[in-house]
PDB file of N, CA, C and O in Angstrom:
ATOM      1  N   UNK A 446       3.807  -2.268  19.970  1.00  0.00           N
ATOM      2  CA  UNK A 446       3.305  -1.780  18.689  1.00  0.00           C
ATOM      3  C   UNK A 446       2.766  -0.368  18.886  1.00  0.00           C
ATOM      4  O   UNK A 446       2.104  -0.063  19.878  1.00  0.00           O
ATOM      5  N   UNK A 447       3.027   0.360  18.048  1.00  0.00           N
ATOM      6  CA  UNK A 447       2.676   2.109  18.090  1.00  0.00           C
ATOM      7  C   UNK A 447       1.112   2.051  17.297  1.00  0.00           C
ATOM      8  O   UNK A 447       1.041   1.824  16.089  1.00  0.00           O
ATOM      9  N   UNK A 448       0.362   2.197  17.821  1.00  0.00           N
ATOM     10  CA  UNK A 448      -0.842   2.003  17.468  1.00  0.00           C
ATOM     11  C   UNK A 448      -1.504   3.273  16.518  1.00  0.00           C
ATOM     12  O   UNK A 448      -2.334   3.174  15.614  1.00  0.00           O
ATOM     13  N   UNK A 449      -1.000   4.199  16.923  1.00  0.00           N
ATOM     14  CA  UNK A 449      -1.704   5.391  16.232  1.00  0.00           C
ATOM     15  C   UNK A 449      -0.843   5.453  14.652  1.00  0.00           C
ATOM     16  O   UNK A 449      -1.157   6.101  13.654  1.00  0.00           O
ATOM     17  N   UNK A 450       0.322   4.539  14.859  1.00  0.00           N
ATOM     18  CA  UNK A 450       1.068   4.253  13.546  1.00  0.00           C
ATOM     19  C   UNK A 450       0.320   3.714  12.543  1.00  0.00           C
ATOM     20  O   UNK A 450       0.256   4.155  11.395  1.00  0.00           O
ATOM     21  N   UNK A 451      -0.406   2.485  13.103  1.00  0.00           N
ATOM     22  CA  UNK A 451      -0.848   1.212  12.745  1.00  0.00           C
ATOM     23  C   UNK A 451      -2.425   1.812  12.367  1.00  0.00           C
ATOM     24  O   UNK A 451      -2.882   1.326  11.332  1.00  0.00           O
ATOM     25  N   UNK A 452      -3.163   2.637  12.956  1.00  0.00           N
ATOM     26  CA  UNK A 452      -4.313   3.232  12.488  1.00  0.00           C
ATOM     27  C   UNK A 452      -3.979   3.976  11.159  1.00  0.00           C
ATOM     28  O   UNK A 452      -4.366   3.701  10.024  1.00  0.00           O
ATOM     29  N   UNK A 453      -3.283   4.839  11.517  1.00  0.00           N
ATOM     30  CA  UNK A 453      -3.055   6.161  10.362  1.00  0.00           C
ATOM     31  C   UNK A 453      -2.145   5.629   9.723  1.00  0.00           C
ATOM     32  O   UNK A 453      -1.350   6.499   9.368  1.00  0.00           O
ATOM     33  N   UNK A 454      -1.758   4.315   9.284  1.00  0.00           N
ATOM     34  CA  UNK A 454      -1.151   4.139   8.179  1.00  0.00           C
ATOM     35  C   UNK A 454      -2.715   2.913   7.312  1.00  0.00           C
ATOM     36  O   UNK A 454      -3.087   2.891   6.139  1.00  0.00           O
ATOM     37  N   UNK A 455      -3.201   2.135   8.459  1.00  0.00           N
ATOM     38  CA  UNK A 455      -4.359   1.885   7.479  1.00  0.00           C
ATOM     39  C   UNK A 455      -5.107   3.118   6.931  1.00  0.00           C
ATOM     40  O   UNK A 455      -4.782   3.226   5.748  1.00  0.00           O
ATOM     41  N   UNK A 456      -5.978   4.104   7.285  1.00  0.00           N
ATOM     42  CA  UNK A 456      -6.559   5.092   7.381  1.00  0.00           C
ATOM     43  C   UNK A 456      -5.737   5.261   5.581  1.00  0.00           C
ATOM     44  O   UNK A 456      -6.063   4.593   4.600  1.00  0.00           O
ATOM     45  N   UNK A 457      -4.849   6.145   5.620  1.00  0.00           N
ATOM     46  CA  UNK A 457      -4.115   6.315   4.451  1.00  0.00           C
ATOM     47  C   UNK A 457      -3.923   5.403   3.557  1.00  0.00           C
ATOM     48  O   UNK A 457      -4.243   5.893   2.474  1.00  0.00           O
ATOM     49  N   UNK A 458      -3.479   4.057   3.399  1.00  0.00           N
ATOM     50  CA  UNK A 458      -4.000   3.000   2.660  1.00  0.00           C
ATOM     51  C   UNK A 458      -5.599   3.141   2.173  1.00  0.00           C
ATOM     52  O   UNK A 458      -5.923   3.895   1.256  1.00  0.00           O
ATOM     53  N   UNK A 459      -6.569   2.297   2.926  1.00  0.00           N
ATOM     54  CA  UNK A 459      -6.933   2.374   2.597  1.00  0.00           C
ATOM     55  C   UNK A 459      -8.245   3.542   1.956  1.00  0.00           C
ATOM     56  O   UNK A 459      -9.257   3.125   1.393  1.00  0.00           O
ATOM     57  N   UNK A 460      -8.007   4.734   2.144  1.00  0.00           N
ATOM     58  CA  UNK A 460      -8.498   5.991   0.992  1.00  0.00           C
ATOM     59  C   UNK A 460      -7.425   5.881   0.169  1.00  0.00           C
ATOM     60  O   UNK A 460      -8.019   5.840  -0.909  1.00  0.00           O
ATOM     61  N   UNK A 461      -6.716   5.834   0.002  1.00  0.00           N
ATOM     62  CA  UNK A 461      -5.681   5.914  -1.350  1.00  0.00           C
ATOM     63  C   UNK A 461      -6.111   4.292  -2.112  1.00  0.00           C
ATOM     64  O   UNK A 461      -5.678   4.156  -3.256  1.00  0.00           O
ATOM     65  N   UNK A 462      -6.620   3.545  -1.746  1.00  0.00           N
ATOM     66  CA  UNK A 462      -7.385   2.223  -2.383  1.00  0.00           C
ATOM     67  C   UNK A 462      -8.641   2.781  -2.746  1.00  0.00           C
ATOM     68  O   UNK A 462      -8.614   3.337  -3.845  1.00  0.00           O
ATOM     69  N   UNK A 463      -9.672   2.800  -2.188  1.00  0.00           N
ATOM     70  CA  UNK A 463     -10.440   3.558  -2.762  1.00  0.00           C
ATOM     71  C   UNK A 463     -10.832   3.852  -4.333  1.00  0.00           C
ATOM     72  O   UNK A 463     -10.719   4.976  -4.823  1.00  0.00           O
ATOM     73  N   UNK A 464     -11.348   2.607  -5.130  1.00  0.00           N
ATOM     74  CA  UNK A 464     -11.878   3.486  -6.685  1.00  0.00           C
ATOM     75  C   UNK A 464     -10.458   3.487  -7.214  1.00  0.00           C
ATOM     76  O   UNK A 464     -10.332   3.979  -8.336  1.00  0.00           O
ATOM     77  N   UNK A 465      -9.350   3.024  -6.612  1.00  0.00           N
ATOM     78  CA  UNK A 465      -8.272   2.571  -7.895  1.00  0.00           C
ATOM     79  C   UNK A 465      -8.275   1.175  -8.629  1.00  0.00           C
ATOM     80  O   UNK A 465      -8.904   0.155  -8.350  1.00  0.00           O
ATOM     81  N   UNK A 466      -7.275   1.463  -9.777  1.00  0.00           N
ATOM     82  CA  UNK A 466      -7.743   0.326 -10.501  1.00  0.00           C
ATOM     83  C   UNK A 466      -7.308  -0.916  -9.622  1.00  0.00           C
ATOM     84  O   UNK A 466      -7.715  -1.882 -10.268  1.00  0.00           O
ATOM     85  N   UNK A 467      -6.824  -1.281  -8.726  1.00  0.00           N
ATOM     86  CA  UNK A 467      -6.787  -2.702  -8.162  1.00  0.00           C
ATOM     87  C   UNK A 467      -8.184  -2.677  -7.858  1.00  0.00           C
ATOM     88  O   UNK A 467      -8.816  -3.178  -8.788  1.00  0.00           O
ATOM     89  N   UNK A 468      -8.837  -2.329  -7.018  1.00  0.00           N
ATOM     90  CA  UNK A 468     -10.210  -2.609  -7.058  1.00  0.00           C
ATOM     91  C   UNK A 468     -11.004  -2.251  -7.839  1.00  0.00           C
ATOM     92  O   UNK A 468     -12.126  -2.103  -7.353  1.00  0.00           O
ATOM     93  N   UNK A 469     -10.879  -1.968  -9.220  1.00  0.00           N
ATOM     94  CA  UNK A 469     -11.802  -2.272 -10.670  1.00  0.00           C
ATOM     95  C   UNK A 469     -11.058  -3.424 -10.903  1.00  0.00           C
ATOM     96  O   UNK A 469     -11.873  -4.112 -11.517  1.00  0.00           O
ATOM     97  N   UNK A 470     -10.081  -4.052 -10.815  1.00  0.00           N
ATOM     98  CA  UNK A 470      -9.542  -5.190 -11.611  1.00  0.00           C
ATOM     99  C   UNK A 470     -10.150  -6.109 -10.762  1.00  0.00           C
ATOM    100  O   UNK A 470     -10.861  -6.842 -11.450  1.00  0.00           O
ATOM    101  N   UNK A 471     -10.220  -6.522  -9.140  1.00  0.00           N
ATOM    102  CA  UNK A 471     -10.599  -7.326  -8.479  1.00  0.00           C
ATOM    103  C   UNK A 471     -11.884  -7.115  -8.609  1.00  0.00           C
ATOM    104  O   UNK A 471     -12.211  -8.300  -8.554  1.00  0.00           O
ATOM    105  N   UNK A 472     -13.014  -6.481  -8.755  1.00  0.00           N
ATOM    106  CA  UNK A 472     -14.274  -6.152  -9.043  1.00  0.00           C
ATOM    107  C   UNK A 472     -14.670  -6.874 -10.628  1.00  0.00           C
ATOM    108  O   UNK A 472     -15.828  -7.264 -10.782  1.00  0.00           O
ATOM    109  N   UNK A 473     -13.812  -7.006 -11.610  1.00  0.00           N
ATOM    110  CA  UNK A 473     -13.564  -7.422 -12.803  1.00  0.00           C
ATOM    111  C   UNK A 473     -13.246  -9.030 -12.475  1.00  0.00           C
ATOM    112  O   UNK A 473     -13.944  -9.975 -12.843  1.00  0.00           O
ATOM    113  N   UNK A 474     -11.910  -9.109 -11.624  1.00  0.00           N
ATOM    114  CA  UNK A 474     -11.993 -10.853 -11.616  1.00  0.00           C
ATOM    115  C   UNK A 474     -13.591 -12.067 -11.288  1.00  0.00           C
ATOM    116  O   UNK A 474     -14.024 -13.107 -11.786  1.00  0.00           O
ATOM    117  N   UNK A 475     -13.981 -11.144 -10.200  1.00  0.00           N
ATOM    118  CA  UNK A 475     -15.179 -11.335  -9.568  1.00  0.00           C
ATOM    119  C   UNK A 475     -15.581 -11.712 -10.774  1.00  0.00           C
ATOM    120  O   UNK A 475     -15.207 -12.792 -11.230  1.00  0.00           O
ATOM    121  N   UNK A 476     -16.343 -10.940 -11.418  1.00  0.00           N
ATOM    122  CA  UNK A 476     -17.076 -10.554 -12.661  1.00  0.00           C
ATOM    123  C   UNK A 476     -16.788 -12.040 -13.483  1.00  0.00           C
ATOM    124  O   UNK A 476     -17.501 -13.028 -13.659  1.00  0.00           O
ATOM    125  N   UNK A 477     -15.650 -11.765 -13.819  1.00  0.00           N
ATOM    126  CA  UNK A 477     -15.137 -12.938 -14.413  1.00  0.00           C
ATOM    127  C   UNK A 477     -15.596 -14.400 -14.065  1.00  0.00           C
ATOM    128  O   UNK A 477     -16.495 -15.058 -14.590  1.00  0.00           O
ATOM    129  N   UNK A 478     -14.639 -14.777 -12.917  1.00  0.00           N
ATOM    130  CA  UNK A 478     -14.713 -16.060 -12.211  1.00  0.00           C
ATOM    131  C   UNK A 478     -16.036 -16.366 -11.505  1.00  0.00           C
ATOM    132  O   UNK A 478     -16.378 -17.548 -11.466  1.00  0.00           O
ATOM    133  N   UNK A 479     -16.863 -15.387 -10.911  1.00  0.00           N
ATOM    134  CA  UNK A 479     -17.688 -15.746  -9.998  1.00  0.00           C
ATOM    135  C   UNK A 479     -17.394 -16.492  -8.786  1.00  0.00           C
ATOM    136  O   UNK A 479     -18.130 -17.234  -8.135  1.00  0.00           O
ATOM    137  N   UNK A 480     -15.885 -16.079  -8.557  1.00  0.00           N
ATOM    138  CA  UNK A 480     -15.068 -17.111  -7.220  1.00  0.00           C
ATOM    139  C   UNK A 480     -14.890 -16.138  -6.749  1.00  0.00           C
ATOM    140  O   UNK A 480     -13.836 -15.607  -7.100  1.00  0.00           O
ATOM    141  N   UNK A 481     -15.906 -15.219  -5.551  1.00  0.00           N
ATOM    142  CA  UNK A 481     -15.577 -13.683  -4.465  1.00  0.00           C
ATOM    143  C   UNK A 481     -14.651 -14.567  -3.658  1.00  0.00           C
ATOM    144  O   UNK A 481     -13.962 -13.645  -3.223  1.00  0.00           O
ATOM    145  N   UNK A 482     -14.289 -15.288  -3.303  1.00  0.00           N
ATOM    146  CA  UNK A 482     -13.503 -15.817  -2.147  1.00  0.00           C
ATOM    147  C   UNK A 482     -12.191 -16.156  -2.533  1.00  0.00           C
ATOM    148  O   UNK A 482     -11.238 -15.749  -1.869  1.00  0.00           O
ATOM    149  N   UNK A 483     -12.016 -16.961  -3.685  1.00  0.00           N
ATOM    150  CA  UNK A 483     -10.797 -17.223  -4.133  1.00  0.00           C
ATOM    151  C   UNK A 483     -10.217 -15.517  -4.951  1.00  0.00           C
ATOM    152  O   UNK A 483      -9.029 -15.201  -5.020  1.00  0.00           O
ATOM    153  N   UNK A 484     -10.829 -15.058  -5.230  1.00  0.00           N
ATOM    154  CA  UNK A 484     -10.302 -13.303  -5.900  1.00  0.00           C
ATOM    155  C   UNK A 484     -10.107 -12.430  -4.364  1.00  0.00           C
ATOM    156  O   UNK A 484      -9.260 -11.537  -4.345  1.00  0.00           O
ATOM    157  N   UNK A 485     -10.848 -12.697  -3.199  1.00  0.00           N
ATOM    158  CA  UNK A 485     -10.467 -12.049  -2.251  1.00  0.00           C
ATOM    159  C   UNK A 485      -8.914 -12.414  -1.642  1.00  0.00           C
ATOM    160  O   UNK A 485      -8.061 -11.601  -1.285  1.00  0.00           O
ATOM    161  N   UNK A 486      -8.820 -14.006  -1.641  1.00  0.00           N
ATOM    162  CA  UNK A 486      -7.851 -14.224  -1.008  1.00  0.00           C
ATOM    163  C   UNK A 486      -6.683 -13.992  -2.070  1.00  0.00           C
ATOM    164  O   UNK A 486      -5.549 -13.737  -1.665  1.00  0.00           O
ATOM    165  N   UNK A 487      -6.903 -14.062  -3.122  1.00  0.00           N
ATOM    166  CA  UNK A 487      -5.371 -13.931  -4.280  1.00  0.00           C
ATOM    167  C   UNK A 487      -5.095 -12.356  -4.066  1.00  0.00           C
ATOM    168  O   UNK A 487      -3.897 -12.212  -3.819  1.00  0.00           O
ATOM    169  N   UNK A 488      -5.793 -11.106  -4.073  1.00  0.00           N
ATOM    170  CA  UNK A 488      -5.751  -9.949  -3.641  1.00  0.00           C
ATOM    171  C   UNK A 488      -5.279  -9.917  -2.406  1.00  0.00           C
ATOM    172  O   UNK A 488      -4.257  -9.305  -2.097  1.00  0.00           O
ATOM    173  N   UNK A 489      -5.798 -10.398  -1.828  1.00  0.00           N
ATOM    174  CA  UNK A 489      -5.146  -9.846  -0.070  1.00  0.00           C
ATOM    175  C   UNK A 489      -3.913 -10.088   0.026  1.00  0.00           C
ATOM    176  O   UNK A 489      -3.165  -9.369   0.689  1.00  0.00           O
ATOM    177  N   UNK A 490      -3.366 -11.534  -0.868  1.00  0.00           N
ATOM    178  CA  UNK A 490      -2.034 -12.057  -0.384  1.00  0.00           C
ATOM    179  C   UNK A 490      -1.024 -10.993  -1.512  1.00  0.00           C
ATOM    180  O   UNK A 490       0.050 -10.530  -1.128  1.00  0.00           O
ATOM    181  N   UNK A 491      -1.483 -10.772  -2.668  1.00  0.00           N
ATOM    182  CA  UNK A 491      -1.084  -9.752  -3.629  1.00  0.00           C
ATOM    183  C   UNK A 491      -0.272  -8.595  -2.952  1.00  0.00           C
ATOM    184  O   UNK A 491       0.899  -8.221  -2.887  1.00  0.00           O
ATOM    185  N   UNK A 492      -2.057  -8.054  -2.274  1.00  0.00           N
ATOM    186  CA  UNK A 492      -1.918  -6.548  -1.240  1.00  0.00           C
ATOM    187  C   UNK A 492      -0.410  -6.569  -0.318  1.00  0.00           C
ATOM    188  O   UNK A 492       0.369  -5.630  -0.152  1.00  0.00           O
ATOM    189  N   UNK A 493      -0.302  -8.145   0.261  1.00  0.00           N
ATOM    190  CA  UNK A 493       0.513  -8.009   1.737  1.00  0.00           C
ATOM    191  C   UNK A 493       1.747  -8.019   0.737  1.00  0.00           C
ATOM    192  O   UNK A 493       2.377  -6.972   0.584  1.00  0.00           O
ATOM    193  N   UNK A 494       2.035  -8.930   0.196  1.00  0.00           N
ATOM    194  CA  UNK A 494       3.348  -9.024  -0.492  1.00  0.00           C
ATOM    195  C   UNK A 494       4.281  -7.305  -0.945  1.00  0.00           C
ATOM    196  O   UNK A 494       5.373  -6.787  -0.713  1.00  0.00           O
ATOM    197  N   UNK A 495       2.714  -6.896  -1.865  1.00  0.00           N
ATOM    198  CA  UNK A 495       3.454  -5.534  -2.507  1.00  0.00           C
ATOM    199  C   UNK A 495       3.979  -4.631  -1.580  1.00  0.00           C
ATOM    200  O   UNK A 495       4.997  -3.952  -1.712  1.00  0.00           O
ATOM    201  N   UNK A 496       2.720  -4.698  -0.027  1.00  0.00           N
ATOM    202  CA  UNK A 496       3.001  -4.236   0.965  1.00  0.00           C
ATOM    203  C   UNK A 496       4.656  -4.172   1.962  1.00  0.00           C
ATOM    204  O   UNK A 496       5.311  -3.258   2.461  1.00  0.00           O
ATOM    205  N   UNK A 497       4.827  -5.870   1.864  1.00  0.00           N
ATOM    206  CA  UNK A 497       5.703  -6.188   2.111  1.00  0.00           C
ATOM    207  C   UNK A 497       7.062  -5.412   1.940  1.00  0.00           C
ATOM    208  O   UNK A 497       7.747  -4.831   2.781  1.00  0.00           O
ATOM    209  N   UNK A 498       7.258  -5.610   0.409  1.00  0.00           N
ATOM    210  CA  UNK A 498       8.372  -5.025  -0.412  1.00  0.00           C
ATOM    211  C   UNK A 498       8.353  -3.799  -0.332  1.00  0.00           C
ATOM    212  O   UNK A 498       9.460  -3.446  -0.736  1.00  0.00           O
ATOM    213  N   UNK A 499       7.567  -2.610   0.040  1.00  0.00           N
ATOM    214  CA  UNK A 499       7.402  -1.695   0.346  1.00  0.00           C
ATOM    215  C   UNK A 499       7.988  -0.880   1.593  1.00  0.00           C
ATOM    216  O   UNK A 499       8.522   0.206   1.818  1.00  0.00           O
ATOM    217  N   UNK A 500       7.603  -1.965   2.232  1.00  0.00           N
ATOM    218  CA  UNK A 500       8.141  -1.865   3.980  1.00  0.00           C
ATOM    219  C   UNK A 500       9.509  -1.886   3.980  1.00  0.00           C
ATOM    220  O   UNK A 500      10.095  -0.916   4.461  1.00  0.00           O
ATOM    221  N   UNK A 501      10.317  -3.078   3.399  1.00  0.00           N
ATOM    222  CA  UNK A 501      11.180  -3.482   3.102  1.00  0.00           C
ATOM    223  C   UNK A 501      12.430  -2.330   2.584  1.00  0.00           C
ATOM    224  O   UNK A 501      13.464  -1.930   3.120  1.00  0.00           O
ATOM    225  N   UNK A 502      11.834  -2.073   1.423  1.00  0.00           N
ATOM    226  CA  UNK A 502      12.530  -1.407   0.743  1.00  0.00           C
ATOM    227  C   UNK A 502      12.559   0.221   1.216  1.00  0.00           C
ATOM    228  O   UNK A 502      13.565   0.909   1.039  1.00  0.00           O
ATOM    229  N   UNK A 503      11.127   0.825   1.939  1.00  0.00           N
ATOM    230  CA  UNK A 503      11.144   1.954   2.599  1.00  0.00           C
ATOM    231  C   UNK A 503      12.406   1.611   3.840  1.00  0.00           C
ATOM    232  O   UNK A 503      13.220   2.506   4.067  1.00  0.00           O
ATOM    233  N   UNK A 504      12.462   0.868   4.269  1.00  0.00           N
ATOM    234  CA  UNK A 504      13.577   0.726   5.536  1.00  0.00           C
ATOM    235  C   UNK A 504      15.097   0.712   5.525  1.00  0.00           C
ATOM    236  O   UNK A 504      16.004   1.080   6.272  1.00  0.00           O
ATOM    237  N   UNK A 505      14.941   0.007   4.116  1.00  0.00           N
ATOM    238  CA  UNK A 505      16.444   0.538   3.256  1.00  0.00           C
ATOM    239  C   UNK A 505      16.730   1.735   3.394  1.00  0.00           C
ATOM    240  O   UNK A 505      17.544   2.329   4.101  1.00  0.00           O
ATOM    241  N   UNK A 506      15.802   2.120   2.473  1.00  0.00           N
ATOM    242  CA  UNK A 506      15.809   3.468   2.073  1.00  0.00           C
ATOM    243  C   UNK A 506      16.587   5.018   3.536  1.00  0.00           C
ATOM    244  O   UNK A 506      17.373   5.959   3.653  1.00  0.00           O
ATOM    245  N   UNK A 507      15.813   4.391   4.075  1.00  0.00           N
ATOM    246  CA  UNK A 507      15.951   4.939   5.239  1.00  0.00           C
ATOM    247  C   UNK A 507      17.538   4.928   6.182  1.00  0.00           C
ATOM    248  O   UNK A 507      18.037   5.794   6.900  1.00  0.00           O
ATOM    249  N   UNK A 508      17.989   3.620   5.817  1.00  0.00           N
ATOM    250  CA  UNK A 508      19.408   3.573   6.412  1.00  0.00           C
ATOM    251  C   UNK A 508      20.659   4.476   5.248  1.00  0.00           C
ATOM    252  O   UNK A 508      21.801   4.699   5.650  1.00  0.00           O
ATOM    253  N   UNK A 509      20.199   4.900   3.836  1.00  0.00           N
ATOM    254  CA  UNK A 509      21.067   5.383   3.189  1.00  0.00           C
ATOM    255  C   UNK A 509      20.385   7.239   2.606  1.00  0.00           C
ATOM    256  O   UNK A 509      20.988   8.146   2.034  1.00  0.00           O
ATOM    257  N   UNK A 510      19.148   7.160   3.021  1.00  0.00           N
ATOM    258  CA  UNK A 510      19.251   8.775   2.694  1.00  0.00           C
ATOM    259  C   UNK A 510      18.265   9.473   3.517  1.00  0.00           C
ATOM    260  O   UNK A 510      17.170   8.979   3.787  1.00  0.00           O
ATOM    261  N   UNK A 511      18.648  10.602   3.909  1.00  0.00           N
ATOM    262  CA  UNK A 511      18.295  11.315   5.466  1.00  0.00           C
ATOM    263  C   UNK A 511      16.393  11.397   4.778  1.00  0.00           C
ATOM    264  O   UNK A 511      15.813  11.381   3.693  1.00  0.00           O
ATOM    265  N   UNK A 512      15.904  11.529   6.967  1.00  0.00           N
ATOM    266  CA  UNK A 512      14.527  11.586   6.329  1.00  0.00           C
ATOM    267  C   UNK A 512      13.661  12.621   6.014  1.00  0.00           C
ATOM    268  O   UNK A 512      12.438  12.551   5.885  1.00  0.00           O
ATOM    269  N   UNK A 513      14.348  13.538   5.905  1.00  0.00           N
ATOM    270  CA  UNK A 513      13.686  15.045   4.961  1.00  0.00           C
ATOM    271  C   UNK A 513      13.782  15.209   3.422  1.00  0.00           C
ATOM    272  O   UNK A 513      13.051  15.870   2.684  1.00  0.00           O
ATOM    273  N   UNK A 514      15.069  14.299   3.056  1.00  0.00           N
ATOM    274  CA  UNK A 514      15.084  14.370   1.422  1.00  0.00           C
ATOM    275  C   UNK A 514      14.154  13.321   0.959  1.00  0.00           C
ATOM    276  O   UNK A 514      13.609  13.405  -0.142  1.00  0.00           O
ATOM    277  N   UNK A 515      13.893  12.006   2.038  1.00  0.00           N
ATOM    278  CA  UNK A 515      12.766  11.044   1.385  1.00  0.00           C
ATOM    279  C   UNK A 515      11.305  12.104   1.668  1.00  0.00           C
ATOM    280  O   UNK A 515      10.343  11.922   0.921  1.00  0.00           O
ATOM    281  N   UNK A 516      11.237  12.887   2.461  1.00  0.00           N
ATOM    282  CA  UNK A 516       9.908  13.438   2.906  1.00  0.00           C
ATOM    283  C   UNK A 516       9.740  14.631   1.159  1.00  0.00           C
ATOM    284  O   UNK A 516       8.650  14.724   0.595  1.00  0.00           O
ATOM    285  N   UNK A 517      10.547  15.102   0.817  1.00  0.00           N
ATOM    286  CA  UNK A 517      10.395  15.838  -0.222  1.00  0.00           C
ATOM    287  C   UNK A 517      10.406  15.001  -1.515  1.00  0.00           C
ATOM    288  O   UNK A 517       9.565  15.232  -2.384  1.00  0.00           O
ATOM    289  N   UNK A 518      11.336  14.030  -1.673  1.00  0.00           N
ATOM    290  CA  UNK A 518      11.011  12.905  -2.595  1.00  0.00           C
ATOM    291  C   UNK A 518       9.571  12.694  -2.749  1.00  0.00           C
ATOM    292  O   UNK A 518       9.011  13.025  -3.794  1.00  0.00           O
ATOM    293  N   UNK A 519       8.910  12.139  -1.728  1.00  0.00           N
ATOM    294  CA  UNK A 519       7.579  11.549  -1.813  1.00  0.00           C
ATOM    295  C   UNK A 519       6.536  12.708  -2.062  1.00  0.00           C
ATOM    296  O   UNK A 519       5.587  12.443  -2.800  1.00  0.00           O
ATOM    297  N   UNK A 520       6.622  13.889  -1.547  1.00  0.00           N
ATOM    298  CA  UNK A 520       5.707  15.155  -1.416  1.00  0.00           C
ATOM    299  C   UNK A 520       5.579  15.327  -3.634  1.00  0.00           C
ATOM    300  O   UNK A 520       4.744  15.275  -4.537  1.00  0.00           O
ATOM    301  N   UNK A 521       7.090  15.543  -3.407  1.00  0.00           N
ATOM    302  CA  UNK A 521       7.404  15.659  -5.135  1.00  0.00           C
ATOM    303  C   UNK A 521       5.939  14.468  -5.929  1.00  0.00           C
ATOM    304  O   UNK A 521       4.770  14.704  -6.233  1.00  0.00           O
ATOM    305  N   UNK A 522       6.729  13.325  -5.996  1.00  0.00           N
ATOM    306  CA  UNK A 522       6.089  12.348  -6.256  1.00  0.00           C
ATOM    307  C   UNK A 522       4.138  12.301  -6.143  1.00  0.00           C
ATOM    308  O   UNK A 522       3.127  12.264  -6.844  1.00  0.00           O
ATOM    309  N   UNK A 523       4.401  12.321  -5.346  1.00  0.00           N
ATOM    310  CA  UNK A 523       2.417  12.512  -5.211  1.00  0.00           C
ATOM    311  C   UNK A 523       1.982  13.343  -5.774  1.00  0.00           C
ATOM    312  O   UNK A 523       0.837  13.090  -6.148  1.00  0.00           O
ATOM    313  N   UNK A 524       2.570  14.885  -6.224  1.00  0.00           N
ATOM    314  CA  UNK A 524       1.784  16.164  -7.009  1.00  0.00           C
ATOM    315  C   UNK A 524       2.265  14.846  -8.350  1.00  0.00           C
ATOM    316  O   UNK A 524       1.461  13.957  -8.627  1.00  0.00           O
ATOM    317  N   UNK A 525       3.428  14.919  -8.938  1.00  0.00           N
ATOM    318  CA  UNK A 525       3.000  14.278 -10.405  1.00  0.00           C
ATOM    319  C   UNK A 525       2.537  13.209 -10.642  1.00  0.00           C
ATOM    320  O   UNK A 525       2.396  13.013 -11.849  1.00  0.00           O
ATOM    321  N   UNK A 526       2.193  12.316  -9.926  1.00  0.00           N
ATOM    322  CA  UNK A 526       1.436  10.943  -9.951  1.00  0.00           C
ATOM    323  C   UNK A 526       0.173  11.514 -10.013  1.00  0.00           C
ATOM    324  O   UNK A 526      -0.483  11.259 -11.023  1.00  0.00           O
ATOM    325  N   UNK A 527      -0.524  12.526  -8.810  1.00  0.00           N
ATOM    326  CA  UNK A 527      -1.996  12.786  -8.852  1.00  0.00           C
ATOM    327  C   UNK A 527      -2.093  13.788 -10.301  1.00  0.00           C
ATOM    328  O   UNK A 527      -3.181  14.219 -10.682  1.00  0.00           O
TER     329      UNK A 527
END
């Protein structure tokens, strides 16, 4: 396992989590249910899944278009999302 991968891709996760709305909505279920444990675990498994498909689909991605046009894709992407 490449470890400095595995840091600096949590690191980046989670500040980009940070004060977004998944955590006002899970802060809200709380609120709601008063079940912190059952809203932690439906989130986490949420988190891995989306995560999942992410991974997934980044790896695709990767076998059909070179990795400087995904590096400008995503650069693109982040100025109009932020």
């Amino acid at each position: 396992m490449n470890w400095k991968v595995a840091l600096t891709t949590f690191g980046l996760i989670f500040l980009a989590e940070i004060g977004d709305k998944t955590q006002l909505a899970t802060i809200g279920m709380v609120g709601k249910t008063k079940a912190p444990w059952t809203v932690f675990l439906g989130a986490v498994l949420a988190l891995c899944l989306v995560t999942l498909l992410g991974v997934l689909f980044g790896e695709m991605l990767t076998r059909y278009v070179p990795k400087q046009t995904l590096k400008n894709i995503s650069a693109v992407s982040f100025i109009v999302i932020g």
